[in-house]
Tab-separated table of C-alpha atoms in Angstrom:
chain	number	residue	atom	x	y	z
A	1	UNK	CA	0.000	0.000	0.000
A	2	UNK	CA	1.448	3.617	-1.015
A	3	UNK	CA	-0.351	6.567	1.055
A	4	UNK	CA	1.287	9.947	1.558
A	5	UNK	CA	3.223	10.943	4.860
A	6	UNK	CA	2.783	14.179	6.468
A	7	UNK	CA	5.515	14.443	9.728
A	8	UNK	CA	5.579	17.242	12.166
A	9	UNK	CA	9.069	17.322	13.108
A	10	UNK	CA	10.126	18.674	16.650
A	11	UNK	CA	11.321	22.469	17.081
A	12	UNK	CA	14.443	23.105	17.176
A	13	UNK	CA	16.249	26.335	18.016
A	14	UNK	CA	18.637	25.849	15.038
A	15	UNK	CA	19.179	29.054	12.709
A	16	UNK	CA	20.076	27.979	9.256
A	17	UNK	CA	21.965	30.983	7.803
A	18	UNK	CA	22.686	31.999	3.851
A	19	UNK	CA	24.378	29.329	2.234
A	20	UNK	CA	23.633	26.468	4.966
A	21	UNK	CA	22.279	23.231	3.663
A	22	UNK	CA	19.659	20.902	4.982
A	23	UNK	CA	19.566	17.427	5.396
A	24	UNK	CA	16.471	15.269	6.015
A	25	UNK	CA	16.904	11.292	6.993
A	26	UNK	CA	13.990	9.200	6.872
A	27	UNK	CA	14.230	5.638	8.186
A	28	UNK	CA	11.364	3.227	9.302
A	29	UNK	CA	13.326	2.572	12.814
A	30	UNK	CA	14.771	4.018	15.568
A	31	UNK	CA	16.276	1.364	17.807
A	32	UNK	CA	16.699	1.439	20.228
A	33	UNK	CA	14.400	4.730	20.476
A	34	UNK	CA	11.725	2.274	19.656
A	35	UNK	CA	11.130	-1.207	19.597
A	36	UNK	CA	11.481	-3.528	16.814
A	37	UNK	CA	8.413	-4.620	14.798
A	38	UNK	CA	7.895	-9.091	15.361
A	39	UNK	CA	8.468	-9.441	11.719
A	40	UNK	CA	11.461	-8.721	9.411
A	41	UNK	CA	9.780	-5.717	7.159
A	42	UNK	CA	10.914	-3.836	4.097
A	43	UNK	CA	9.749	0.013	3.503
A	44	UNK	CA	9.745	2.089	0.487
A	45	UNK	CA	9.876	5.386	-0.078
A	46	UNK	CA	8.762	6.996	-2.839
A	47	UNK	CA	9.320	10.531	-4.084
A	48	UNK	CA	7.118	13.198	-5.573
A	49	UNK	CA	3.004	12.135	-6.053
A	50	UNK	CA	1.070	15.106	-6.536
A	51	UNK	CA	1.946	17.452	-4.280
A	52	UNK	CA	5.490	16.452	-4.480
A	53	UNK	CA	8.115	16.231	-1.653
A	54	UNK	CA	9.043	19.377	0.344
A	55	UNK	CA	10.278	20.830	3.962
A	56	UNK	CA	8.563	23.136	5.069
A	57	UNK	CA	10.268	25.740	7.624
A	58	UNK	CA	9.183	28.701	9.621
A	59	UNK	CA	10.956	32.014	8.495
A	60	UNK	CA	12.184	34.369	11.029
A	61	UNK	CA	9.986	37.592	10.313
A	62	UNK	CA	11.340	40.882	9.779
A	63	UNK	CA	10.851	44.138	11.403
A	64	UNK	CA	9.384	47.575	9.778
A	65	UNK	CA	12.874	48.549	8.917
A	66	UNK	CA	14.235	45.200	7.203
A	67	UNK	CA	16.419	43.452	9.638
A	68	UNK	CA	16.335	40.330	10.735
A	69	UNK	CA	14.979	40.202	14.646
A	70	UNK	CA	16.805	37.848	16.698
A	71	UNK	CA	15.602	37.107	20.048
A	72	UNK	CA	16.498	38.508	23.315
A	73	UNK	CA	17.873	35.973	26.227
A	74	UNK	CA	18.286	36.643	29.737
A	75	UNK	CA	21.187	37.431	31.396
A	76	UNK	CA	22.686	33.561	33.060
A	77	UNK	CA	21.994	33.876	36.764
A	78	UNK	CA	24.934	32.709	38.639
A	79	UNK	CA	24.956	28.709	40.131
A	80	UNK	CA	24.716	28.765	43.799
A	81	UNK	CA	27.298	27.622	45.874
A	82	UNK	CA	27.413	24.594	48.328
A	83	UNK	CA	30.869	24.452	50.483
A	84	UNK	CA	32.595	21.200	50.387
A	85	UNK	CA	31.261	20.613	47.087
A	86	UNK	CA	33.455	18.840	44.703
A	87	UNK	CA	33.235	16.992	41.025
A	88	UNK	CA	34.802	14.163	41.120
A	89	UNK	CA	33.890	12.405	38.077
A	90	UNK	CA	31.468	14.214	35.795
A	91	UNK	CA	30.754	11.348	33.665
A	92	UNK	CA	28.734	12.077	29.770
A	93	UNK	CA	28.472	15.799	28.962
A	94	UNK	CA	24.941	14.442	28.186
A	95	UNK	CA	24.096	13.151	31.603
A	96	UNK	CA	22.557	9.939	30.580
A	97	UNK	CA	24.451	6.737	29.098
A	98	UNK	CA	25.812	6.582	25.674
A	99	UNK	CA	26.699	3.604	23.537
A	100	UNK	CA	29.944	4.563	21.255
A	101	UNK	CA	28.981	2.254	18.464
A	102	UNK	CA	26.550	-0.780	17.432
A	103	UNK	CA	28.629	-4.255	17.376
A	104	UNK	CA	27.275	-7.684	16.216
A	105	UNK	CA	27.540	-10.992	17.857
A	106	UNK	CA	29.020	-13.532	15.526
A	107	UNK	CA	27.509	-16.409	17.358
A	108	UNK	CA	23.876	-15.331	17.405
A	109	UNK	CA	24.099	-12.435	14.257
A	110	UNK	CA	22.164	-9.810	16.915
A	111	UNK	CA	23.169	-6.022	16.510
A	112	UNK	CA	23.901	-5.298	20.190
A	113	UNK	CA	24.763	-1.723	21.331
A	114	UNK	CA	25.957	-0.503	25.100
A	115	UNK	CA	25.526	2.487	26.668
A	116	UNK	CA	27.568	3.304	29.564
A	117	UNK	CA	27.780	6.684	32.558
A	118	UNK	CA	29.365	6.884	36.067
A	119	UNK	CA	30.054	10.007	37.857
A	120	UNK	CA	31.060	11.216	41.302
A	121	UNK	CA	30.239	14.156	43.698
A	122	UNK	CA	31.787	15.315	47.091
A	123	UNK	CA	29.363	16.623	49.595
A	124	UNK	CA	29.887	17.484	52.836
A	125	UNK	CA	28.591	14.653	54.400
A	126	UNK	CA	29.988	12.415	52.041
A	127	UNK	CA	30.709	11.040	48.675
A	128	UNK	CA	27.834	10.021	46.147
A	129	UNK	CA	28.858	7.675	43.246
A	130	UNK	CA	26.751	6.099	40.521
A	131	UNK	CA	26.939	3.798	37.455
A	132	UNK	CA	24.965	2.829	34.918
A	133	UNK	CA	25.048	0.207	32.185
A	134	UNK	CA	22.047	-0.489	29.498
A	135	UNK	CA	22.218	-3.050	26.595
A	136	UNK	CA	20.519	-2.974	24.021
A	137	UNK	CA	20.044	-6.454	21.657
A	138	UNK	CA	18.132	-7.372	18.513
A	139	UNK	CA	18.587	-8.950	15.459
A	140	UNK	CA	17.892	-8.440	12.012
A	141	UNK	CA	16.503	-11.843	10.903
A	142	UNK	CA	13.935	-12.585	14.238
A	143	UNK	CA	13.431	-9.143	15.398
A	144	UNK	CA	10.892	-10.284	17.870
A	145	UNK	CA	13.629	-11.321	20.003
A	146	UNK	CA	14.573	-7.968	21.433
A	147	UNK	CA	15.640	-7.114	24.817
A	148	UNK	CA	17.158	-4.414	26.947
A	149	UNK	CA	19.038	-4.796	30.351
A	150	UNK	CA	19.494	-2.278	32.153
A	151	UNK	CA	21.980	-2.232	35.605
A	152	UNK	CA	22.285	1.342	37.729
A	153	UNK	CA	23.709	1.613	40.920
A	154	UNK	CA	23.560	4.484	43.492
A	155	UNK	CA	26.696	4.065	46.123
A	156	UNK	CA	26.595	6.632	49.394
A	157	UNK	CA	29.678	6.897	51.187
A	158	UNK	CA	28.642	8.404	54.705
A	159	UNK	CA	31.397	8.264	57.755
A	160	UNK	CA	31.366	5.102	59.202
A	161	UNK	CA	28.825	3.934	56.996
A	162	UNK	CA	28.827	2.822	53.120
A	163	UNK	CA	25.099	2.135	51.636
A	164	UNK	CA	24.306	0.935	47.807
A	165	UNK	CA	21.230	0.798	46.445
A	166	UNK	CA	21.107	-1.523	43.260
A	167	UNK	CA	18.603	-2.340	40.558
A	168	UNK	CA	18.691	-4.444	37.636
A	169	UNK	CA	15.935	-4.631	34.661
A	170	UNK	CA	15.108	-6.608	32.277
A	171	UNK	CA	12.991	-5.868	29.698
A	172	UNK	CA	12.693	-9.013	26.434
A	173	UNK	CA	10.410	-9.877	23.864
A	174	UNK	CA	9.056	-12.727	21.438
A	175	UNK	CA	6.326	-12.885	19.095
A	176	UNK	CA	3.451	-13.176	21.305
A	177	UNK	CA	4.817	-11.560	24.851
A	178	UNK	CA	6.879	-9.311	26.227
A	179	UNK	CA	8.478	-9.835	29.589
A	180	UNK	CA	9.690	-7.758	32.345
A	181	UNK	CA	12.092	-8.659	34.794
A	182	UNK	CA	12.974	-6.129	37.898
A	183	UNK	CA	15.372	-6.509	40.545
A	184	UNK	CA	16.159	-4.041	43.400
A	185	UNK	CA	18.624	-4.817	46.619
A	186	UNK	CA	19.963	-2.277	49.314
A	187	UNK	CA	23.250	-3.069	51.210
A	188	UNK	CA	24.916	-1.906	54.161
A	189	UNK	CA	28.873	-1.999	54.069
A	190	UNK	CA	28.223	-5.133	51.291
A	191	UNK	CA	25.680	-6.936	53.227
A	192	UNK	CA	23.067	-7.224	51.426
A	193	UNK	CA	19.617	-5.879	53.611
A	194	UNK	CA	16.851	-5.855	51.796
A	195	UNK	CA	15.833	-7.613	47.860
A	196	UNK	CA	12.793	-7.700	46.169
A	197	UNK	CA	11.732	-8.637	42.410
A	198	UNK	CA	8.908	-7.989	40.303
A	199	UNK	CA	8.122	-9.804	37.166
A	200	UNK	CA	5.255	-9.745	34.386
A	201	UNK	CA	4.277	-10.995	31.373
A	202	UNK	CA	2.369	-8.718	28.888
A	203	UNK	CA	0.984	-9.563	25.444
A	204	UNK	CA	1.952	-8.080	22.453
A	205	UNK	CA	-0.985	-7.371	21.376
A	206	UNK	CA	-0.097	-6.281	17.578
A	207	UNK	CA	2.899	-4.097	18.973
């Protein structure tokens, strides 16, 4: 079936000057934005139709005099201070985990991609640390088979006193299910305290 597309994209607060060019990508997935359809698929996109194919793009207005009007920002307000306050390990510029590139597994042929973050901060009462590890795994033949695990750990290093708070996910899929899997402990000094799990099994449901 052929039927025309008409995407609002998201604002951005990009300002394409003279002589810039733009570049639109169109693909029909995002993982691991989105999840995989159950079945291998094949799109194709087709150019032109009637009304052809365009971009279109809101133009900066000008003022009674013929400039350009750019907006006006605020002047930053200064961060406030905490003493005893110390970065110790900043971790992704982004703050969230980033996978550096998409491998494959030779043994199974699934595209597999990890995204990794720690970082550490000095407080006064003590040191906060955390880490955090997501994979991402699918493949291109049985794409109903995806999954994503997820590990993030919160460490607090108080005197006399260290306490980690862990939790683990697990998040799969097959053809008619998908499957959730989640894990949370707390431990004092390494001793493990307290652990509980939760796990469910919801149908697909044409997703």
């Amino acid at each position: 079936e052929e039927f025309p597309l008409d995407i609002e994209m998201h604002f951005t607060s990009w300002v394409f000057a003279p002589g810039h060019r733009i570049r639109l990508s169109v693909t029909n997935s995002q993982w691991p934005m989105l999840w995989p359809t159950p079945y291998p698929m094949t799109t194709t996109l087709a150019l032109g139709g009637e009304d052809g194919a365009r971009v279109d793009l809101p133009v900066i207005p000008q003022d009674p005099g013929g400039e350009w009007r750019s907006p006006v920002f605020k002047q930053p307000a200064a961060d406030p201070e905490l003493s005893g306050f110390a970065t110790l390990d900043s971790g992704n510029s982004t703050g969230y985990g980033e996978i550096e590139k998409v491998q494959h597994d030779a043994q199974t042929g699934e595209a597999f991609g990890v995204a990794t973050n720690t970082g550490a901060y000095q407080y006064p009462w003590g040191i906060e640390r955390f880490e955090e590890r997501i994979e991402h795994r699918t493949s291109d033949s049985s794409p109903a088979n995806t999954s994503v695990k997820g590990i993030y750990a919160l460490e607090e290093e108080l005197p006399g006193r260290l306490l980690r708070f862990e939790q683990d996910v697990m998040f799969s899929s097959d053809l008619e299910n998908f499957y959730l899997i989640f894990n949370r402990r707390v431990l004092v000094n390494g001793e493990l305290k307290h652990e509980k799990e939760w796990k469910e099994t919801i149908p697909r449901d044409f997703q």
